[in-house]
């Protein structure tokens, strides 16, 4: 089970890092969902669904959020707001659901996986899940520091690789374009 849990964390790290979600929040969300019956793999899919829904803001959801006085950008800011960001996001979505109904929530989280992720954390076990997530956050401070260090290392390596690729493509373009122009001119003559 630990191996499966580690693999599922690996699936979530890139998107979580992009959204500014700390490792402890991801671990807490997964723990809450697995303790309420989801497998680690399914919990990862559900949480990734929530994250993807926030990143790929859809028009219908944006209209609903505007009508209720918020936006996808604000939801993403809540998510990355600190150690309780995921809990605060779930509470915000829960408030919207209670005030405006399931249809509003369905428009905001249109993917069934995202909706299942929300319901798995913020459904009827929300208070219990909140306690679990807060305990994970308290106990993973050093893990979060390590996660951020690895994220920086990976990001630096990726940035360097992309920069190297761009230089190579520019060099290739500079070397090949004159030859292509000569061939085209030869064909047109």
PDB file of C-alpha atoms in Angstrom:
ATOM      1  CA  UNK A   1       0.000   0.000   0.000  1.00  0.00           C
ATOM      2  CA  UNK A   2       2.853   2.414   0.726  1.00  0.00           C
ATOM      3  CA  UNK A   3       4.236   1.840  -2.767  1.00  0.00           C
ATOM      4  CA  UNK A   4       0.852   2.574  -4.341  1.00  0.00           C
ATOM      5  CA  UNK A   5       0.509   5.674  -2.177  1.00  0.00           C
ATOM      6  CA  UNK A   6       3.935   6.923  -3.287  1.00  0.00           C
ATOM      7  CA  UNK A   7       3.013   6.385  -6.959  1.00  0.00           C
ATOM      8  CA  UNK A   8      -0.219   8.294  -6.525  1.00  0.00           C
ATOM      9  CA  UNK A   9       1.617  11.202  -4.924  1.00  0.00           C
ATOM     10  CA  UNK A  10       3.948  11.217  -7.920  1.00  0.00           C
ATOM     11  CA  UNK A  11       0.966  11.642 -10.244  1.00  0.00           C
ATOM     12  CA  UNK A  12      -0.242  14.678  -8.317  1.00  0.00           C
ATOM     13  CA  UNK A  13       3.043  16.488  -7.662  1.00  0.00           C
ATOM     14  CA  UNK A  14       3.315  18.316 -11.032  1.00  0.00           C
ATOM     15  CA  UNK A  15      -0.209  19.700 -11.079  1.00  0.00           C
ATOM     16  CA  UNK A  16      -0.187  20.440  -7.338  1.00  0.00           C
ATOM     17  CA  UNK A  17       3.090  22.330  -7.657  1.00  0.00           C
ATOM     18  CA  UNK A  18       1.694  24.296 -10.584  1.00  0.00           C
ATOM     19  CA  UNK A  19      -1.263  25.355  -8.456  1.00  0.00           C
ATOM     20  CA  UNK A  20       0.907  26.179  -5.435  1.00  0.00           C
ATOM     21  CA  UNK A  21      -0.515  23.341  -3.356  1.00  0.00           C
ATOM     22  CA  UNK A  22       1.869  22.037  -0.735  1.00  0.00           C
ATOM     23  CA  UNK A  23       2.834  18.398  -0.385  1.00  0.00           C
ATOM     24  CA  UNK A  24       1.142  18.114   3.007  1.00  0.00           C
ATOM     25  CA  UNK A  25      -2.192  19.255   1.576  1.00  0.00           C
ATOM     26  CA  UNK A  26      -1.971  16.679  -1.211  1.00  0.00           C
ATOM     27  CA  UNK A  27      -1.056  13.961   1.305  1.00  0.00           C
ATOM     28  CA  UNK A  28      -3.868  15.092   3.613  1.00  0.00           C
ATOM     29  CA  UNK A  29      -6.446  15.085   0.836  1.00  0.00           C
ATOM     30  CA  UNK A  30      -5.401  11.614  -0.274  1.00  0.00           C
ATOM     31  CA  UNK A  31      -5.407  10.347   3.303  1.00  0.00           C
ATOM     32  CA  UNK A  32      -8.910  11.702   3.904  1.00  0.00           C
ATOM     33  CA  UNK A  33     -10.250  10.070   0.756  1.00  0.00           C
ATOM     34  CA  UNK A  34      -8.573   6.716   1.375  1.00  0.00           C
ATOM     35  CA  UNK A  35      -9.843   6.617   4.961  1.00  0.00           C
ATOM     36  CA  UNK A  36     -13.381   7.115   3.697  1.00  0.00           C
ATOM     37  CA  UNK A  37     -13.166   4.209   1.261  1.00  0.00           C
ATOM     38  CA  UNK A  38     -11.381   5.249  -1.937  1.00  0.00           C
ATOM     39  CA  UNK A  39      -8.301   3.380  -3.094  1.00  0.00           C
ATOM     40  CA  UNK A  40      -5.103   5.431  -3.243  1.00  0.00           C
ATOM     41  CA  UNK A  41      -5.188   5.323  -7.048  1.00  0.00           C
ATOM     42  CA  UNK A  42      -8.802   6.508  -7.224  1.00  0.00           C
ATOM     43  CA  UNK A  43      -8.195   9.199  -4.613  1.00  0.00           C
ATOM     44  CA  UNK A  44      -5.351  10.539  -6.766  1.00  0.00           C
ATOM     45  CA  UNK A  45      -7.590  10.605  -9.836  1.00  0.00           C
ATOM     46  CA  UNK A  46     -10.324  12.416  -7.914  1.00  0.00           C
ATOM     47  CA  UNK A  47      -7.978  15.010  -6.429  1.00  0.00           C
ATOM     48  CA  UNK A  48      -6.321  15.510  -9.812  1.00  0.00           C
ATOM     49  CA  UNK A  49      -9.821  16.050 -11.219  1.00  0.00           C
ATOM     50  CA  UNK A  50     -10.423  18.882  -8.743  1.00  0.00           C
ATOM     51  CA  UNK A  51      -7.066  20.453  -9.579  1.00  0.00           C
ATOM     52  CA  UNK A  52      -7.657  20.126 -13.331  1.00  0.00           C
ATOM     53  CA  UNK A  53     -11.125  21.665 -13.051  1.00  0.00           C
ATOM     54  CA  UNK A  54      -9.600  24.700 -11.348  1.00  0.00           C
ATOM     55  CA  UNK A  55      -6.846  25.007 -13.952  1.00  0.00           C
ATOM     56  CA  UNK A  56      -9.082  24.547 -16.996  1.00  0.00           C
ATOM     57  CA  UNK A  57     -11.822  26.950 -15.987  1.00  0.00           C
ATOM     58  CA  UNK A  58     -14.891  26.276 -18.127  1.00  0.00           C
ATOM     59  CA  UNK A  59     -17.272  28.969 -19.362  1.00  0.00           C
ATOM     60  CA  UNK A  60     -20.398  27.636 -17.630  1.00  0.00           C
ATOM     61  CA  UNK A  61     -18.563  27.331 -14.303  1.00  0.00           C
ATOM     62  CA  UNK A  62     -17.113  30.830 -14.730  1.00  0.00           C
ATOM     63  CA  UNK A  63     -20.639  32.203 -15.223  1.00  0.00           C
ATOM     64  CA  UNK A  64     -21.875  30.471 -12.084  1.00  0.00           C
ATOM     65  CA  UNK A  65     -18.895  31.682 -10.069  1.00  0.00           C
ATOM     66  CA  UNK A  66     -19.388  35.224 -11.327  1.00  0.00           C
ATOM     67  CA  UNK A  67     -23.059  35.050 -10.341  1.00  0.00           C
ATOM     68  CA  UNK A  68     -22.080  34.008  -6.793  1.00  0.00           C
ATOM     69  CA  UNK A  69     -19.405  36.702  -6.552  1.00  0.00           C
ATOM     70  CA  UNK A  70     -16.213  34.725  -7.081  1.00  0.00           C
ATOM     71  CA  UNK A  71     -14.073  33.226  -9.851  1.00  0.00           C
ATOM     72  CA  UNK A  72     -11.812  30.316 -10.719  1.00  0.00           C
ATOM     73  CA  UNK A  73      -8.851  32.618 -10.053  1.00  0.00           C
ATOM     74  CA  UNK A  74     -10.128  33.257  -6.529  1.00  0.00           C
ATOM     75  CA  UNK A  75     -10.639  29.517  -5.964  1.00  0.00           C
ATOM     76  CA  UNK A  76      -7.047  28.887  -7.070  1.00  0.00           C
ATOM     77  CA  UNK A  77      -5.869  31.633  -4.704  1.00  0.00           C
ATOM     78  CA  UNK A  78      -7.787  30.027  -1.843  1.00  0.00           C
ATOM     79  CA  UNK A  79      -6.178  26.690  -2.694  1.00  0.00           C
ATOM     80  CA  UNK A  80      -2.657  28.075  -2.517  1.00  0.00           C
ATOM     81  CA  UNK A  81      -3.363  30.336   0.466  1.00  0.00           C
ATOM     82  CA  UNK A  82      -1.470  28.283   3.027  1.00  0.00           C
ATOM     83  CA  UNK A  83      -1.502  25.086   5.036  1.00  0.00           C
ATOM     84  CA  UNK A  84      -5.312  24.906   5.048  1.00  0.00           C
ATOM     85  CA  UNK A  85      -5.785  25.926   1.425  1.00  0.00           C
ATOM     86  CA  UNK A  86      -7.388  22.653   0.315  1.00  0.00           C
ATOM     87  CA  UNK A  87      -9.708  22.660   3.333  1.00  0.00           C
ATOM     88  CA  UNK A  88     -10.640  26.299   2.706  1.00  0.00           C
ATOM     89  CA  UNK A  89     -11.304  25.566  -0.977  1.00  0.00           C
ATOM     90  CA  UNK A  90     -13.561  22.658  -0.079  1.00  0.00           C
ATOM     91  CA  UNK A  91     -15.404  24.850   2.440  1.00  0.00           C
ATOM     92  CA  UNK A  92     -15.905  27.561  -0.206  1.00  0.00           C
ATOM     93  CA  UNK A  93     -17.255  25.027  -2.698  1.00  0.00           C
ATOM     94  CA  UNK A  94     -19.428  23.527   0.025  1.00  0.00           C
ATOM     95  CA  UNK A  95     -20.860  26.969   0.832  1.00  0.00           C
ATOM     96  CA  UNK A  96     -21.658  27.508  -2.853  1.00  0.00           C
ATOM     97  CA  UNK A  97     -23.324  24.098  -3.024  1.00  0.00           C
ATOM     98  CA  UNK A  98     -25.430  24.759   0.065  1.00  0.00           C
ATOM     99  CA  UNK A  99     -26.503  28.211  -1.079  1.00  0.00           C
ATOM    100  CA  UNK A 100     -26.939  27.597  -4.821  1.00  0.00           C
ATOM    101  CA  UNK A 101     -27.457  23.838  -5.086  1.00  0.00           C
ATOM    102  CA  UNK A 102     -25.887  20.842  -6.741  1.00  0.00           C
ATOM    103  CA  UNK A 103     -26.382  22.255 -10.249  1.00  0.00           C
ATOM    104  CA  UNK A 104     -24.086  25.190  -9.498  1.00  0.00           C
ATOM    105  CA  UNK A 105     -21.436  22.839  -8.156  1.00  0.00           C
ATOM    106  CA  UNK A 106     -21.802  20.563 -11.192  1.00  0.00           C
ATOM    107  CA  UNK A 107     -21.110  23.529 -13.458  1.00  0.00           C
ATOM    108  CA  UNK A 108     -18.030  24.544 -11.457  1.00  0.00           C
ATOM    109  CA  UNK A 109     -16.677  20.974 -11.304  1.00  0.00           C
ATOM    110  CA  UNK A 110     -18.129  19.461 -14.497  1.00  0.00           C
ATOM    111  CA  UNK A 111     -15.906  16.386 -14.540  1.00  0.00           C
ATOM    112  CA  UNK A 112     -17.309  13.431 -12.573  1.00  0.00           C
ATOM    113  CA  UNK A 113     -13.852  12.762 -11.120  1.00  0.00           C
ATOM    114  CA  UNK A 114     -13.578  16.328  -9.804  1.00  0.00           C
ATOM    115  CA  UNK A 115     -17.086  16.156  -8.388  1.00  0.00           C
ATOM    116  CA  UNK A 116     -16.292  12.822  -6.735  1.00  0.00           C
ATOM    117  CA  UNK A 117     -13.114  14.323  -5.275  1.00  0.00           C
ATOM    118  CA  UNK A 118     -15.083  17.203  -3.811  1.00  0.00           C
ATOM    119  CA  UNK A 119     -17.767  14.918  -2.389  1.00  0.00           C
ATOM    120  CA  UNK A 120     -15.145  12.515  -0.996  1.00  0.00           C
ATOM    121  CA  UNK A 121     -13.557  15.290   1.035  1.00  0.00           C
ATOM    122  CA  UNK A 122     -16.351  17.794   1.628  1.00  0.00           C
ATOM    123  CA  UNK A 123     -19.347  15.491   1.804  1.00  0.00           C
ATOM    124  CA  UNK A 124     -20.960  14.333   5.013  1.00  0.00           C
ATOM    125  CA  UNK A 125     -17.544  13.426   6.524  1.00  0.00           C
ATOM    126  CA  UNK A 126     -16.114  16.917   5.983  1.00  0.00           C
ATOM    127  CA  UNK A 127     -15.454  17.632   9.683  1.00  0.00           C
ATOM    128  CA  UNK A 128     -13.685  14.286  10.119  1.00  0.00           C
ATOM    129  CA  UNK A 129     -11.709  14.784   6.897  1.00  0.00           C
ATOM    130  CA  UNK A 130     -10.750  18.308   7.947  1.00  0.00           C
ATOM    131  CA  UNK A 131      -9.246  16.948  11.187  1.00  0.00           C
ATOM    132  CA  UNK A 132      -7.317  14.288   9.267  1.00  0.00           C
ATOM    133  CA  UNK A 133      -5.984  16.842   6.785  1.00  0.00           C
ATOM    134  CA  UNK A 134      -4.960  19.232   9.567  1.00  0.00           C
ATOM    135  CA  UNK A 135      -3.134  16.425  11.388  1.00  0.00           C
ATOM    136  CA  UNK A 136      -1.268  15.498   8.210  1.00  0.00           C
ATOM    137  CA  UNK A 137      -0.345  19.165   7.704  1.00  0.00           C
ATOM    138  CA  UNK A 138       1.008  19.408  11.250  1.00  0.00           C
ATOM    139  CA  UNK A 139       3.060  16.235  10.894  1.00  0.00           C
ATOM    140  CA  UNK A 140       4.570  16.822   7.451  1.00  0.00           C
ATOM    141  CA  UNK A 141       6.449  20.071   7.835  1.00  0.00           C
ATOM    142  CA  UNK A 142       9.810  18.508   6.995  1.00  0.00           C
ATOM    143  CA  UNK A 143       8.282  16.564   4.106  1.00  0.00           C
ATOM    144  CA  UNK A 144       6.911  19.790   2.676  1.00  0.00           C
ATOM    145  CA  UNK A 145      10.342  21.438   2.861  1.00  0.00           C
ATOM    146  CA  UNK A 146      11.830  18.432   1.046  1.00  0.00           C
ATOM    147  CA  UNK A 147       9.054  18.560  -1.555  1.00  0.00           C
ATOM    148  CA  UNK A 148       9.740  22.234  -2.230  1.00  0.00           C
ATOM    149  CA  UNK A 149      13.482  21.550  -2.522  1.00  0.00           C
ATOM    150  CA  UNK A 150      12.863  18.748  -5.024  1.00  0.00           C
ATOM    151  CA  UNK A 151      10.381  20.884  -6.924  1.00  0.00           C
ATOM    152  CA  UNK A 152      12.996  23.625  -7.254  1.00  0.00           C
ATOM    153  CA  UNK A 153      15.591  21.123  -8.411  1.00  0.00           C
ATOM    154  CA  UNK A 154      13.259  19.567 -10.976  1.00  0.00           C
ATOM    155  CA  UNK A 155      12.066  22.980 -12.168  1.00  0.00           C
ATOM    156  CA  UNK A 156      15.624  24.224 -12.585  1.00  0.00           C
ATOM    157  CA  UNK A 157      16.589  21.121 -14.556  1.00  0.00           C
ATOM    158  CA  UNK A 158      13.490  21.380 -16.727  1.00  0.00           C
ATOM    159  CA  UNK A 159      14.058  25.083 -17.373  1.00  0.00           C
ATOM    160  CA  UNK A 160      17.657  24.386 -18.369  1.00  0.00           C
ATOM    161  CA  UNK A 161      16.597  21.559 -20.675  1.00  0.00           C
ATOM    162  CA  UNK A 162      13.954  23.733 -22.343  1.00  0.00           C
ATOM    163  CA  UNK A 163      16.429  26.575 -22.778  1.00  0.00           C
ATOM    164  CA  UNK A 164      18.935  24.150 -24.322  1.00  0.00           C
ATOM    165  CA  UNK A 165      16.268  22.850 -26.686  1.00  0.00           C
ATOM    166  CA  UNK A 166      15.359  26.385 -27.727  1.00  0.00           C
ATOM    167  CA  UNK A 167      19.010  27.179 -28.466  1.00  0.00           C
ATOM    168  CA  UNK A 168      19.306  23.981 -30.500  1.00  0.00           C
ATOM    169  CA  UNK A 169      16.183  24.805 -32.498  1.00  0.00           C
ATOM    170  CA  UNK A 170      17.415  28.331 -33.190  1.00  0.00           C
ATOM    171  CA  UNK A 171      20.778  26.964 -34.307  1.00  0.00           C
ATOM    172  CA  UNK A 172      19.076  24.358 -36.473  1.00  0.00           C
ATOM    173  CA  UNK A 173      16.849  27.031 -38.009  1.00  0.00           C
ATOM    174  CA  UNK A 174      19.813  29.294 -38.705  1.00  0.00           C
ATOM    175  CA  UNK A 175      21.791  26.468 -40.343  1.00  0.00           C
ATOM    176  CA  UNK A 176      18.958  24.838 -42.307  1.00  0.00           C
ATOM    177  CA  UNK A 177      16.863  27.818 -43.477  1.00  0.00           C
ATOM    178  CA  UNK A 178      19.437  29.087 -46.062  1.00  0.00           C
ATOM    179  CA  UNK A 179      19.558  25.617 -47.625  1.00  0.00           C
ATOM    180  CA  UNK A 180      15.764  25.371 -47.735  1.00  0.00           C
ATOM    181  CA  UNK A 181      15.557  28.806 -49.371  1.00  0.00           C
ATOM    182  CA  UNK A 182      18.076  27.711 -52.041  1.00  0.00           C
ATOM    183  CA  UNK A 183      16.065  24.544 -52.747  1.00  0.00           C
ATOM    184  CA  UNK A 184      12.802  26.501 -53.040  1.00  0.00           C
ATOM    185  CA  UNK A 185      14.433  29.089 -55.307  1.00  0.00           C
ATOM    186  CA  UNK A 186      15.819  26.269 -57.441  1.00  0.00           C
ATOM    187  CA  UNK A 187      12.363  24.723 -57.766  1.00  0.00           C
ATOM    188  CA  UNK A 188      10.738  27.997 -58.749  1.00  0.00           C
ATOM    189  CA  UNK A 189      13.315  28.738 -61.464  1.00  0.00           C
TER     190      UNK A 189
END
